[in-house]
Coordinates of C-alpha atoms (C1' of nucleotides) in Angstrom, one line a residue:
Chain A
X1469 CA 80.4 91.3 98.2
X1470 CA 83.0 93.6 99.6
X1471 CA 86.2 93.4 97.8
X1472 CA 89.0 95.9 97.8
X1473 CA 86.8 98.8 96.4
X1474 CA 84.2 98.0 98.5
X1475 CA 85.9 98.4 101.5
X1476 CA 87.8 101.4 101.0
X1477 CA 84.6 102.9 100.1
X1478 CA 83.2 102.0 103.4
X1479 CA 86.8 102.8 105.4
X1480 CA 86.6 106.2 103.7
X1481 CA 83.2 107.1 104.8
X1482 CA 83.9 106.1 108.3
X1483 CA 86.7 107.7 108.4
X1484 CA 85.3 111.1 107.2
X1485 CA 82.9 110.7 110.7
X1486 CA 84.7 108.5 113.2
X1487 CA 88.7 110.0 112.7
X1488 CA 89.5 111.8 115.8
X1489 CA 86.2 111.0 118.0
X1490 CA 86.0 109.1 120.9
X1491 CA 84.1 105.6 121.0
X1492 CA 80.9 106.9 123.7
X1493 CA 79.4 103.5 123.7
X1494 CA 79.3 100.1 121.9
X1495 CA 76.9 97.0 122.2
X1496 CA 77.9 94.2 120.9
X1497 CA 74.5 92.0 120.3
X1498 CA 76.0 88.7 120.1
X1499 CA 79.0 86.5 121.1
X1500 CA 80.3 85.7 117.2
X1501 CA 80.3 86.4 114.0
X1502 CA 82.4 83.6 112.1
X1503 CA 84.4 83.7 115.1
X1504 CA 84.3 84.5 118.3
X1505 CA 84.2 88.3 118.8
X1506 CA 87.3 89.3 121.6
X1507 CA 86.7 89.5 125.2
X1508 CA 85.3 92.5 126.6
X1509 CA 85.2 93.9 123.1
X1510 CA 82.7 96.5 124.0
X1511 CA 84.3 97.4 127.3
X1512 CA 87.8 97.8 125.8
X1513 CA 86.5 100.1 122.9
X1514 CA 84.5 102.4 124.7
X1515 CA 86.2 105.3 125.8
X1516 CA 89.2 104.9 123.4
X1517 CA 90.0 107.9 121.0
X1518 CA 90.7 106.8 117.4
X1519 CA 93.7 108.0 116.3
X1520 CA 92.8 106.8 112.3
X1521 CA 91.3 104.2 110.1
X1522 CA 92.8 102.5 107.1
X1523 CA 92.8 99.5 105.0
X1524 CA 94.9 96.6 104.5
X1525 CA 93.4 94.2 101.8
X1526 CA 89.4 93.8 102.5
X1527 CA 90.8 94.8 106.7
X1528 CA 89.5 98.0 108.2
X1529 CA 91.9 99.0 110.8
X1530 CA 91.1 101.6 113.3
X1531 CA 93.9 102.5 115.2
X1532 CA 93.1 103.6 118.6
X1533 CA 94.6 105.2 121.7
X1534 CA 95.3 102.7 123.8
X1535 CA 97.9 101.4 120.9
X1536 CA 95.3 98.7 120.0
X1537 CA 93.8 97.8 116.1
X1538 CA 90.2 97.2 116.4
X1539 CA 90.4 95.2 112.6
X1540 CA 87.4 94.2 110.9
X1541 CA 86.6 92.5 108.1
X1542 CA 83.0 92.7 106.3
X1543 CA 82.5 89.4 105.1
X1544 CA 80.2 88.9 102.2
X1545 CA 77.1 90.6 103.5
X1546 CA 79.0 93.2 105.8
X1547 CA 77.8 96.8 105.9
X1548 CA 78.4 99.8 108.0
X1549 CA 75.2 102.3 108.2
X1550 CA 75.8 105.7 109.7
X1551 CA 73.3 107.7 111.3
X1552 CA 72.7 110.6 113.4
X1553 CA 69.7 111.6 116.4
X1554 CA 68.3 109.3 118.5
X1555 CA 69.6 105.4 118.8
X1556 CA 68.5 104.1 115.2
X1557 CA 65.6 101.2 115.4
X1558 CA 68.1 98.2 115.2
X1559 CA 67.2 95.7 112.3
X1560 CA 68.1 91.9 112.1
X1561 CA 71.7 91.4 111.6
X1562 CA 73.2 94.4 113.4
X1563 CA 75.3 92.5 115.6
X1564 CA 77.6 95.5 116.5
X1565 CA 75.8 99.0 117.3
X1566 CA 78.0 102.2 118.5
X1567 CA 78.0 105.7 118.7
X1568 CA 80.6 108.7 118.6
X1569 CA 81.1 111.5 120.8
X1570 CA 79.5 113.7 119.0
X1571 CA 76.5 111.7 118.4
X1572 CA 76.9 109.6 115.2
X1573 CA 75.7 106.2 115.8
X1574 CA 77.3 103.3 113.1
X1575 CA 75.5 99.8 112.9
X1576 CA 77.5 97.1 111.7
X1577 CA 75.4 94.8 110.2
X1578 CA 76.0 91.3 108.5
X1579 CA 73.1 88.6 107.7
X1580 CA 75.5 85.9 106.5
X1581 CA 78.0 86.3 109.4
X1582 CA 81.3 85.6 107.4
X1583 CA 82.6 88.9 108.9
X1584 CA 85.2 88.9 111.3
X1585 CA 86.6 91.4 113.9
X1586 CA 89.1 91.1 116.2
X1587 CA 91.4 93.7 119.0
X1588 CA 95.0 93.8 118.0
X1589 CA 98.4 95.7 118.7
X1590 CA 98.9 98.2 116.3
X1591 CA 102.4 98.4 116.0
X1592 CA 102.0 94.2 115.4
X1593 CA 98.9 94.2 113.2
X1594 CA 100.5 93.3 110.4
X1595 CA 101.8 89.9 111.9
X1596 CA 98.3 89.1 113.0
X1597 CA 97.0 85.5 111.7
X1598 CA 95.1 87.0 109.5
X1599 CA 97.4 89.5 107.9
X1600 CA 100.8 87.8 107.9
X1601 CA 102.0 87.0 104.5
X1602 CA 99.4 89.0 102.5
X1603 CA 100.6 90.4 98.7
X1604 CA 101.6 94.0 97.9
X1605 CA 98.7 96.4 98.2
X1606 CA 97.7 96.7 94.4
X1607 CA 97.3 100.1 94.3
X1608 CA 100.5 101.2 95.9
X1609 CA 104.2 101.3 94.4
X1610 CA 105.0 97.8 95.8
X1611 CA 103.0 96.0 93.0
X1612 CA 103.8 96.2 89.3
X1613 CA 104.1 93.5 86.4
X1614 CA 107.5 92.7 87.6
X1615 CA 106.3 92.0 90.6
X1616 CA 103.2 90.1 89.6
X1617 CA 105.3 87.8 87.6
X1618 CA 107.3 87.0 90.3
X1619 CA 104.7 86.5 92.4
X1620 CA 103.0 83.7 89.9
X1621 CA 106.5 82.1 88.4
X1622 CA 106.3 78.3 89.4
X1623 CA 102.3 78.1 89.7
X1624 CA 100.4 75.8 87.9
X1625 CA 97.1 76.8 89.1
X1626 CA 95.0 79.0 86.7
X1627 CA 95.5 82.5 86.8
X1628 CA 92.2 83.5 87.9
X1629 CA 92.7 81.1 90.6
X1630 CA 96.0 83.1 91.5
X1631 CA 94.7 86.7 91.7
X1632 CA 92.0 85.7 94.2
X1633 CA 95.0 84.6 96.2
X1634 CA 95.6 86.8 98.9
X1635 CA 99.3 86.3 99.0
X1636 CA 99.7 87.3 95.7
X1637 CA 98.1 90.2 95.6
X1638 CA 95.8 91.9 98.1
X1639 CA 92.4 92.8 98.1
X1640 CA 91.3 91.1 94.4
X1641 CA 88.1 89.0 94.4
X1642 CA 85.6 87.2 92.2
X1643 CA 84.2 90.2 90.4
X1644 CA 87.5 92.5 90.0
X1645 CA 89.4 89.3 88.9
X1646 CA 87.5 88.7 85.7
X1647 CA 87.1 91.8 85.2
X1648 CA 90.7 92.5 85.2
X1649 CA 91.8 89.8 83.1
X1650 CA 88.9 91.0 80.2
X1651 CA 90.5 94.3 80.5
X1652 CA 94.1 92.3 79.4
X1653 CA 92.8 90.0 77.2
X1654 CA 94.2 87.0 79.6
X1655 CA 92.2 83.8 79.6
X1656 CA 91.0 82.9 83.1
X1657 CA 92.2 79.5 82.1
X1658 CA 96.0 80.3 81.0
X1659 CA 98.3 79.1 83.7
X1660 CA 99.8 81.6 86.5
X1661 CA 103.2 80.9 85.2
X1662 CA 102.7 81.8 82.0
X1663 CA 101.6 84.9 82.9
X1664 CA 104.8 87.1 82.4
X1665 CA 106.7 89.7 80.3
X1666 CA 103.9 92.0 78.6
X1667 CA 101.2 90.2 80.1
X1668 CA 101.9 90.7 83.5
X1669 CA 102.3 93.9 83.0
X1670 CA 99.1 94.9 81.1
X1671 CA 97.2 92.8 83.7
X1672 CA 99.0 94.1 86.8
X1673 CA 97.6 97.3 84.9
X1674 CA 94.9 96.5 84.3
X1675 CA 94.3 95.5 88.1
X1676 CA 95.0 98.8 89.1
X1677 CA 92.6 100.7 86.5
X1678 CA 89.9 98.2 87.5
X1679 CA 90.1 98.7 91.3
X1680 CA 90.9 102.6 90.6
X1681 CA 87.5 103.0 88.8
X1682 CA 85.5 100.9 91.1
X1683 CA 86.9 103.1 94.2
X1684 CA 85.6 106.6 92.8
X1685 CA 82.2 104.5 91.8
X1686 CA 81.9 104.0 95.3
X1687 CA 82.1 100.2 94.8
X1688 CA 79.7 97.8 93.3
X1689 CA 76.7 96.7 94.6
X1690 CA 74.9 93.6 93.2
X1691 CA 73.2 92.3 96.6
X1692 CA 75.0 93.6 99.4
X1693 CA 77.2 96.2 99.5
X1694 CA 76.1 99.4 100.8
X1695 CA 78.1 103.0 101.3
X1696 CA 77.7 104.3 105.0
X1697 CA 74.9 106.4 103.6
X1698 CA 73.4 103.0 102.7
X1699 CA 73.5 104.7 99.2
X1700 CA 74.5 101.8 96.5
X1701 CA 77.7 101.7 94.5
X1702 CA 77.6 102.1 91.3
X1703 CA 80.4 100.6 89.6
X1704 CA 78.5 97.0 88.5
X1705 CA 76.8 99.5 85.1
X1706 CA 80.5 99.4 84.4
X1707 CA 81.1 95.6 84.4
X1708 CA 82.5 93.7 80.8
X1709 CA 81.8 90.4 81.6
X1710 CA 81.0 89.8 85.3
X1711 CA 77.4 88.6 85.5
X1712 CA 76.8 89.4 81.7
X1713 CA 76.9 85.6 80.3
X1714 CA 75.4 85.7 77.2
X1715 CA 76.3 89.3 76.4
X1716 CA 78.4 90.1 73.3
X1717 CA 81.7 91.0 74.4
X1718 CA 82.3 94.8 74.9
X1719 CA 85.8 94.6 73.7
X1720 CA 86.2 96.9 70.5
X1721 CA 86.1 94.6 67.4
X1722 CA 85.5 91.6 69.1
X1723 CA 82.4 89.4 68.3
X1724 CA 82.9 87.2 70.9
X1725 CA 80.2 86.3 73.3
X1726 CA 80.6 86.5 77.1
X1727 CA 80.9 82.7 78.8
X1728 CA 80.4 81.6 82.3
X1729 CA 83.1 78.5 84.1
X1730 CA 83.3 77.3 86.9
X1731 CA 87.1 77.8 88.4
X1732 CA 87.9 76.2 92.5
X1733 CA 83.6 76.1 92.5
X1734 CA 83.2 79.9 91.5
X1735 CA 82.0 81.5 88.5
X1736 CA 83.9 82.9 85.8
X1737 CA 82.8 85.2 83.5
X1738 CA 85.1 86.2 80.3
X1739 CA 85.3 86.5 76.2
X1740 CA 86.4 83.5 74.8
X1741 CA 87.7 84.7 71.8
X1742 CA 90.0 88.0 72.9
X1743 CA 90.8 86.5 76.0
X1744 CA 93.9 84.1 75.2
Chain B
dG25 C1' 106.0 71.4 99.2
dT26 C1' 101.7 72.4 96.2
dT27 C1' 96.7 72.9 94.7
dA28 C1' 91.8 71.6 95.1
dA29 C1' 87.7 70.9 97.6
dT30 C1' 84.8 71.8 101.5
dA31 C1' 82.7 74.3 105.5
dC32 C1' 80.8 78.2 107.3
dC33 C1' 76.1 81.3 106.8
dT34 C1' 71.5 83.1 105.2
dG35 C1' 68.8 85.8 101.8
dT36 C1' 67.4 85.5 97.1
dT37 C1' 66.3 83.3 92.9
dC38 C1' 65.0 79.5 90.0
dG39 C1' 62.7 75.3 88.6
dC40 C1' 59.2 72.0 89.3
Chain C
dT480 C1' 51.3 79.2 95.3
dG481 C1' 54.7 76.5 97.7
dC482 C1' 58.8 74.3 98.5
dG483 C1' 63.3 72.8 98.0
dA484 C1' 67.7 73.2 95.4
dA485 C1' 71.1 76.2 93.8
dC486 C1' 73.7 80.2 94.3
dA487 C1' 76.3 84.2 96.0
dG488 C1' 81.7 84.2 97.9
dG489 C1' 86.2 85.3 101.5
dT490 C1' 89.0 82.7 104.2
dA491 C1' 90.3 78.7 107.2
dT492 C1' 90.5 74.0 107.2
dT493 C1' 90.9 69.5 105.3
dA494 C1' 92.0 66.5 101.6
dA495 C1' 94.6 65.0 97.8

DNA sequence: GTTAATACCTGTTCGC
DNA sequence: TGCGAACAGGTATTAA
């Protein structure tokens, strides 16, 4: 399930093939993925230079010539596989198939269709529906424990519920969020507004350790998420708690054991007894 | 105004 | 062995 680290992994190894090419051709193999794809999509790529690709929470953004954004957003189940030679056999699921200028051929392909994509102006990107009012990227300078505990004073909704708000901070999903509080001792269940002072700080922190370690892992793969080389990520050997109910608690000098909840109808993993 | 629950989608896993 | 239920979860929408 791409989350922040996921997606910069993928963003990065596009980049490192697609930055400066020229779109030669793209097929788009069906009319939606959990929305409508744009009009034209294909037609309006092909032939555009791209002039860069970044990210912007789980958004790749591929900025292009003609002053459009071609954004997309990998869902749960998204991948980009890069190949060279010949067309690649297409496999279920590759909804969105195109090659580069100099011959490297990218399948986008997403079985559970909660991916998105969409053609956008660049200089306005950030306004887009989607993007508008998103948190502070976590990794740059705008995000801190100051500005985490600003961003949670006044809400009575359990932390872990906060973090996987996009608003508060960017990018953070299920897996990074428990992981995150583990790593500062914060109980999943402790209220966002009580969050603050030290805390914020060692989980806003923490939050950026996390996401840091998963990004040079080349994410985490448990069912989905693929590198462009449709290598795995390797970062889910380094999980604490996340999928390890059950386990005793890594923490040093804890004996706690790890616990699955259920939070807004998604798991929770964490240590009862260090997380308070 | 807020927060919580639900829908979307399909491959995989689990229990009977 | 086979089948259906449960589960994974990011985000928009609907409900409370």
């Amino acid at each position: 399930m791409p989350e922040l680290p996921e997606v910069e992994t993928v963003m990065r190894g596009l980049s490192a093939r697609m930055d400066g090419r020229v779109l030669a051709e793209v097929e788009v193999r069906r009319p939606d993925l959990r929305w409508p794809l744009p009009e034209r999509m294909g037609p309006r790529l092909t032939g555009r230079r791209i002039l860069g690709l970044r990210r912007r929470a789980k958004y790749i953004l591929i900025d292009l010539d003609d002053g459009t954004s071609w954004m997309i957003h990998l869902g749960m189940s998204g991948r980009m596989l890069i190949s060279d030679g010949p067309k690649p056999a297409l496999e279920t699921h590759d909804h969105v198939v195109f090659r580069t200028d100099d011959g490297t051929w990218v399948r986008f392909n997403d079985a559970r269709r909660f991916g998105m994509m969409d053609l956008w102006p660049t200089e306005d990107v950030e306004r887009h529906k989607l993007l508008k009012g998103i948190g502070p990227e976590p990794l740059g300078n705008a995000f801190s424990g100051p500005a985490l505990e600003s961003a949670l004073a006044g809400k009575y909704t359990p932390i872990k519920a906060a973090l996987l708000d996009q608003k508060v901070v960017a990018g953070v999903g299920n897996i990074y969020a428990c992981e995150a509080l583990h790593r500062s001792a914060i109980s999943p269940r402790r209220l966002a507004l009580n969050v603050w002072g030290s805390r914020a700080e060692r989980l806003a922190d923490a939050v950026k350790s996390v996401l840091t370690e998963a990004i040079a892992a080349g994410g985490s793969s448990l069912r989905d998420h693929r590198q462009v080389s449709g290598e795995l990520g390797y970062f889910q050997h380094t999980f604490r708690v996340y999928d390890r109910e059950g386990e005793g608690c890594p923490s040093p000098g804890c004996s706690g054991t790890v616990k699955r909840l259920v939070q807004s109808g998604r798991s929770t993993f964490y240590c009862p007894r260090c997380q308070r």
